[in-house]
Amino acid sequence: MRDADFFRRWMAAAAAAVEREADRLTELDSPIGDADHGSNLLRGFTAVRAALGAGAPDAEVPDTPGAVLQLAGRTLISTVGGASGPLYGTLLRRTGKELGDAAEVSDEAVREALHTGVGAVAKLGGAAPGDKTMLDALVPGVAALGTSYRAAGDAAEAGALATVPMQARKGRASYLGERSVGHQDPGATSSALLLGALADVADAADAPGGPR
Ligand code: ADP
Ligand code: MG
């Protein structure tokens, strides 16, 4: 079972990955976007880290998995101006809502909730796999959760690489038409970071003597 701390550690690991890869995400967003994906997510996840950290004495302290993800999602929506803010915010909010108010959730519940969360991203953005967006990493990633968290991270990474030959049909990159071909999608790349961070946290939790 996974408790609120597990999801807090996931968000902290995601923030660390975004910090580490921010320059690369912005570079990927240069040829087919407006060169702000790294800075957008850095701003967003820095705020998530602050919101979930010790905080002010009267700050909201989420103590369930669902509450942690909903607060993280709301924070991304309110701090990220680009398209990715509302999309990632929706992913985390919807996933958190699906997890309900249980103090601990099973891996099966996490898998189902993330599946619903990714569905909400597809609905909000009107995109499908093959459109060269974050969904090209999120959809195969979440599908592989049935195997393991690591398999999900690896499938998302492969999905991000597979966006290179695609022509963008959604988002800013779609304005470029055929010129969007030959570049890796920044959002699919950050989605692979997000699911890779989840795999790292799960591996650490499942190691002998590790945190839950
Ligand atoms: P913006 O495009 O507003 O500058 P970002 O640069 O932060 O926002 O994010 C760009 C990423 O958002 C893209 O690489 C793509 O993966 C994702 N994206 C854009 N539009 C959509 C959409 N309609 N559905 C899903 N993902 C999208
Ligand atoms: Mg951008």
Short mmCIF file of C-alpha atoms and ligand atoms in Angstrom, two decimals:
data_model
loop_
_atom_site.label_atom_id
_atom_site.label_comp_id
_atom_site.label_asym_id
_atom_site.label_seq_id
_atom_site.Cartn_x
_atom_site.Cartn_y
_atom_site.Cartn_z
CA MET A 1 0.00 0.00 0.00
CA ARG A 2 1.16 3.57 -0.70
CA ASP A 3 0.64 6.44 1.75
CA ALA A 4 0.71 10.24 1.40
CA ASP A 5 4.47 10.29 1.95
CA PHE A 6 4.99 8.06 -1.09
CA PHE A 7 3.21 10.64 -3.28
CA ARG A 8 5.07 13.51 -1.62
CA ARG A 9 8.33 11.71 -2.48
CA TRP A 10 7.09 11.25 -6.06
CA MET A 11 6.44 14.99 -6.43
CA ALA A 12 9.84 15.81 -4.87
CA ALA A 13 11.59 13.39 -7.27
CA ALA A 14 9.68 14.89 -10.21
CA ALA A 15 10.72 18.39 -9.11
CA ALA A 16 14.36 17.26 -8.89
CA ALA A 17 14.19 15.68 -12.37
CA VAL A 18 12.65 18.83 -13.86
CA GLU A 19 15.35 20.93 -12.20
CA ARG A 20 18.06 18.65 -13.61
CA GLU A 21 16.56 18.56 -17.13
CA ALA A 22 15.04 22.06 -17.41
CA ASP A 23 17.61 23.31 -19.93
CA ARG A 24 17.12 20.25 -22.12
CA LEU A 25 13.31 20.61 -22.02
CA THR A 26 13.63 24.22 -23.09
CA GLU A 27 16.06 23.27 -25.87
CA LEU A 28 13.57 20.70 -27.18
CA ASP A 29 10.88 23.40 -27.10
CA SER A 30 13.03 25.75 -29.23
CA PRO A 31 12.74 24.31 -32.76
CA ILE A 32 9.07 23.30 -32.46
CA GLY A 33 7.79 25.67 -29.77
CA ASP A 34 8.57 28.85 -27.89
CA ALA A 35 11.49 27.67 -25.74
CA ASP A 36 9.72 27.82 -22.41
CA HIS A 37 8.85 24.22 -21.47
CA GLY A 38 11.76 23.83 -19.04
CA SER A 39 11.17 27.16 -17.35
CA ASN A 40 7.40 26.55 -17.23
CA LEU A 41 7.82 23.23 -15.43
CA LEU A 42 10.64 24.51 -13.23
CA ARG A 43 8.36 27.29 -11.98
CA GLY A 44 5.48 24.84 -11.53
CA PHE A 45 7.34 22.07 -9.72
CA THR A 46 9.27 24.51 -7.54
CA ALA A 47 5.86 25.78 -6.38
CA VAL A 48 4.64 22.19 -5.92
CA ARG A 49 7.65 21.42 -3.76
CA ALA A 50 6.97 24.52 -1.65
CA ALA A 51 3.25 23.73 -1.34
CA LEU A 52 3.97 20.17 -0.20
CA GLY A 53 6.88 21.13 2.04
CA ALA A 54 6.79 22.26 5.64
CA GLY A 55 5.09 25.50 4.62
CA ALA A 56 3.59 28.16 6.84
CA PRO A 57 2.12 27.07 10.20
CA ASP A 58 -1.44 27.40 8.94
CA ALA A 59 -0.70 26.05 5.45
CA GLU A 60 -2.80 23.22 4.12
CA VAL A 61 -1.04 19.93 4.96
CA PRO A 62 -2.39 17.19 2.71
CA ASP A 63 -2.34 13.88 4.57
CA THR A 64 -3.78 11.46 2.03
CA PRO A 65 -2.48 10.35 -1.40
CA GLY A 66 -5.49 11.98 -3.07
CA ALA A 67 -4.98 15.29 -1.28
CA VAL A 68 -1.24 15.40 -2.11
CA LEU A 69 -1.89 14.95 -5.84
CA GLN A 70 -4.84 17.36 -5.90
CA LEU A 71 -2.80 20.10 -4.22
CA ALA A 72 0.10 19.46 -6.62
CA GLY A 73 -2.30 19.66 -9.59
CA ARG A 74 -3.94 22.88 -8.39
CA THR A 75 -0.49 24.39 -7.84
CA LEU A 76 0.63 23.56 -11.41
CA ILE A 77 -2.56 25.07 -12.85
CA SER A 78 -2.11 28.30 -10.91
CA THR A 79 1.63 28.75 -11.56
CA VAL A 80 2.28 27.52 -15.14
CA GLY A 81 1.12 29.78 -17.94
CA GLY A 82 1.84 27.46 -20.87
CA ALA A 83 -0.35 24.67 -22.23
CA SER A 84 1.50 22.13 -20.11
CA GLY A 85 0.33 23.68 -16.79
CA PRO A 86 -3.39 22.98 -17.14
CA LEU A 87 -2.63 19.60 -18.78
CA TYR A 88 -0.27 18.31 -16.06
CA GLY A 89 -2.45 20.02 -13.44
CA THR A 90 -5.46 18.11 -14.73
CA LEU A 91 -3.48 14.86 -14.76
CA LEU A 92 -2.57 15.17 -11.07
CA ARG A 93 -5.88 16.64 -9.89
CA ARG A 94 -7.97 14.03 -11.62
CA THR A 95 -5.70 11.19 -10.50
CA GLY A 96 -5.87 12.52 -6.93
CA LYS A 97 -9.64 12.83 -7.07
CA GLU A 98 -9.90 9.20 -8.21
CA LEU A 99 -7.80 8.09 -5.25
CA GLY A 100 -10.43 9.56 -2.93
CA ASP A 101 -9.70 10.18 0.75
CA ALA A 102 -8.11 6.85 1.72
CA ALA A 103 -4.97 7.11 3.89
CA GLU A 104 -3.32 4.33 1.85
CA VAL A 105 -3.96 3.13 -1.69
CA SER A 106 -3.04 -0.06 -3.54
CA ASP A 107 -0.87 -0.13 -6.68
CA GLU A 108 -3.98 -1.31 -8.52
CA ALA A 109 -5.84 1.83 -7.38
CA VAL A 110 -2.88 4.00 -8.47
CA ARG A 111 -2.90 2.35 -11.89
CA GLU A 112 -6.64 2.89 -12.38
CA ALA A 113 -6.49 6.47 -11.09
CA LEU A 114 -3.61 7.38 -13.41
CA HIS A 115 -5.49 5.81 -16.29
CA THR A 116 -8.44 8.09 -15.55
CA GLY A 117 -6.10 11.07 -15.13
CA VAL A 118 -4.52 10.50 -18.54
CA GLY A 119 -8.01 10.22 -20.02
CA ALA A 120 -8.81 13.66 -18.59
CA VAL A 121 -5.66 15.09 -20.24
CA ALA A 122 -6.74 13.64 -23.60
CA LYS A 123 -10.20 15.13 -23.19
CA LEU A 124 -8.94 18.58 -22.15
CA GLY A 125 -6.37 18.84 -24.94
CA GLY A 126 -8.32 16.96 -27.60
CA ALA A 127 -5.21 14.97 -28.49
CA ALA A 128 -4.62 11.26 -29.06
CA PRO A 129 -1.48 9.12 -29.30
CA GLY A 130 0.31 9.89 -32.57
CA ASP A 131 -0.35 13.65 -32.35
CA LYS A 132 3.19 14.28 -30.98
CA THR A 133 2.23 15.40 -27.48
CA MET A 134 2.74 14.31 -23.88
CA LEU A 135 0.10 11.63 -24.52
CA ASP A 136 2.62 9.72 -26.65
CA ALA A 137 4.55 9.07 -23.42
CA LEU A 138 1.67 9.04 -20.92
CA VAL A 139 -0.58 6.53 -22.70
CA PRO A 140 2.03 3.75 -23.21
CA GLY A 141 3.50 4.57 -19.80
CA VAL A 142 0.24 4.13 -17.94
CA ALA A 143 -0.59 1.02 -20.00
CA ALA A 144 2.66 -0.57 -18.77
CA LEU A 145 1.83 0.12 -15.09
CA GLY A 146 0.17 -3.31 -15.07
CA THR A 147 3.68 -4.77 -15.33
CA SER A 148 5.59 -2.47 -12.95
CA TYR A 149 6.35 1.17 -12.21
CA ARG A 150 9.74 0.69 -13.86
CA ALA A 151 8.09 -0.73 -17.00
CA ALA A 152 5.87 2.36 -17.06
CA GLY A 153 8.88 4.68 -16.85
CA ASP A 154 10.66 2.77 -19.62
CA ALA A 155 7.57 2.71 -21.87
CA ALA A 156 7.12 6.47 -21.41
CA GLU A 157 10.76 7.02 -22.32
CA ALA A 158 10.35 4.91 -25.47
CA GLY A 159 7.15 6.81 -26.24
CA ALA A 160 8.97 10.13 -25.99
CA LEU A 161 11.69 8.92 -28.39
CA ALA A 162 9.00 7.72 -30.79
CA THR A 163 7.67 11.29 -31.18
CA VAL A 164 10.75 12.27 -33.25
CA PRO A 165 9.40 11.16 -36.67
CA MET A 166 5.83 12.32 -35.90
CA GLN A 167 4.18 15.41 -37.33
CA ALA A 168 2.53 17.48 -34.58
CA ARG A 169 -1.25 17.76 -34.79
CA LYS A 170 -1.91 19.52 -31.46
CA GLY A 171 -0.36 22.39 -29.57
CA ARG A 172 2.08 25.05 -30.71
CA ALA A 173 4.24 22.58 -32.68
CA SER A 174 1.29 21.82 -34.99
CA TYR A 175 1.60 25.34 -36.49
CA LEU A 176 4.85 24.13 -38.08
CA GLY A 177 3.16 21.33 -40.04
CA GLU A 178 5.76 19.08 -41.68
CA ARG A 179 8.59 21.11 -40.18
CA SER A 180 7.71 19.61 -36.78
CA VAL A 181 9.00 16.23 -38.03
CA GLY A 182 12.47 15.21 -36.79
CA HIS A 183 12.25 16.73 -33.31
CA GLN A 184 11.44 15.10 -29.98
CA ASP A 185 8.35 16.51 -28.28
CA PRO A 186 9.23 18.41 -25.09
CA GLY A 187 6.00 17.46 -23.28
CA ALA A 188 6.44 13.76 -24.03
CA THR A 189 9.98 14.11 -22.69
CA SER A 190 8.83 15.67 -19.42
CA SER A 191 6.10 13.02 -19.08
CA ALA A 192 8.82 10.37 -19.24
CA LEU A 193 10.64 12.24 -16.44
CA LEU A 194 7.45 12.23 -14.36
CA LEU A 195 6.88 8.49 -14.74
CA GLY A 196 10.61 7.78 -14.33
CA ALA A 197 10.49 9.65 -11.01
CA LEU A 198 7.53 7.49 -9.94
CA ALA A 199 9.52 4.35 -10.80
CA ASP A 200 12.53 5.59 -8.79
CA VAL A 201 10.35 6.29 -5.75
CA ALA A 202 8.62 2.91 -6.02
CA ASP A 203 11.96 1.08 -6.40
CA ALA A 204 13.29 2.83 -3.29
CA ALA A 205 10.10 2.04 -1.36
CA ASP A 206 10.14 -1.62 -2.37
CA ALA A 207 13.85 -2.16 -1.60
CA PRO A 208 14.51 -4.07 1.63
CA GLY A 209 14.41 -1.59 4.51
CA GLY A 210 13.25 1.24 2.24
CA PRO A 211 10.47 3.70 3.07
CA ARG A 212 7.01 2.48 2.10
P1 ADP B 1 3.25 26.04 -24.60
O1 ADP B 1 3.08 25.14 -25.79
O2 ADP B 1 2.01 26.79 -24.26
O3 ADP B 1 4.46 26.90 -24.73
P2 ADP B 1 4.77 24.21 -22.95
O4 ADP B 1 5.93 24.58 -23.79
O5 ADP B 1 4.98 24.26 -21.47
O6 ADP B 1 3.48 25.07 -23.32
O7 ADP B 1 4.33 22.71 -23.28
C1 ADP B 1 4.38 22.20 -24.59
C2 ADP B 1 3.98 20.74 -24.55
O8 ADP B 1 2.62 20.60 -24.18
C3 ADP B 1 4.08 20.07 -25.91
O9 ADP B 1 5.39 19.57 -26.13
C4 ADP B 1 3.05 18.95 -25.83
O10 ADP B 1 3.62 17.75 -25.34
C5 ADP B 1 2.07 19.47 -24.79
N1 ADP B 1 0.80 19.84 -25.42
C6 ADP B 1 0.51 20.98 -26.08
N2 ADP B 1 -0.77 20.97 -26.50
C7 ADP B 1 -1.30 19.77 -26.11
C8 ADP B 1 -2.59 19.14 -26.24
N3 ADP B 1 -3.60 19.75 -26.86
N4 ADP B 1 -2.74 17.90 -25.70
C9 ADP B 1 -1.73 17.29 -25.05
N5 ADP B 1 -0.50 17.84 -24.89
C10 ADP B 1 -0.29 19.05 -25.42
MG MG B 2 6.39 26.20 -24.95
#
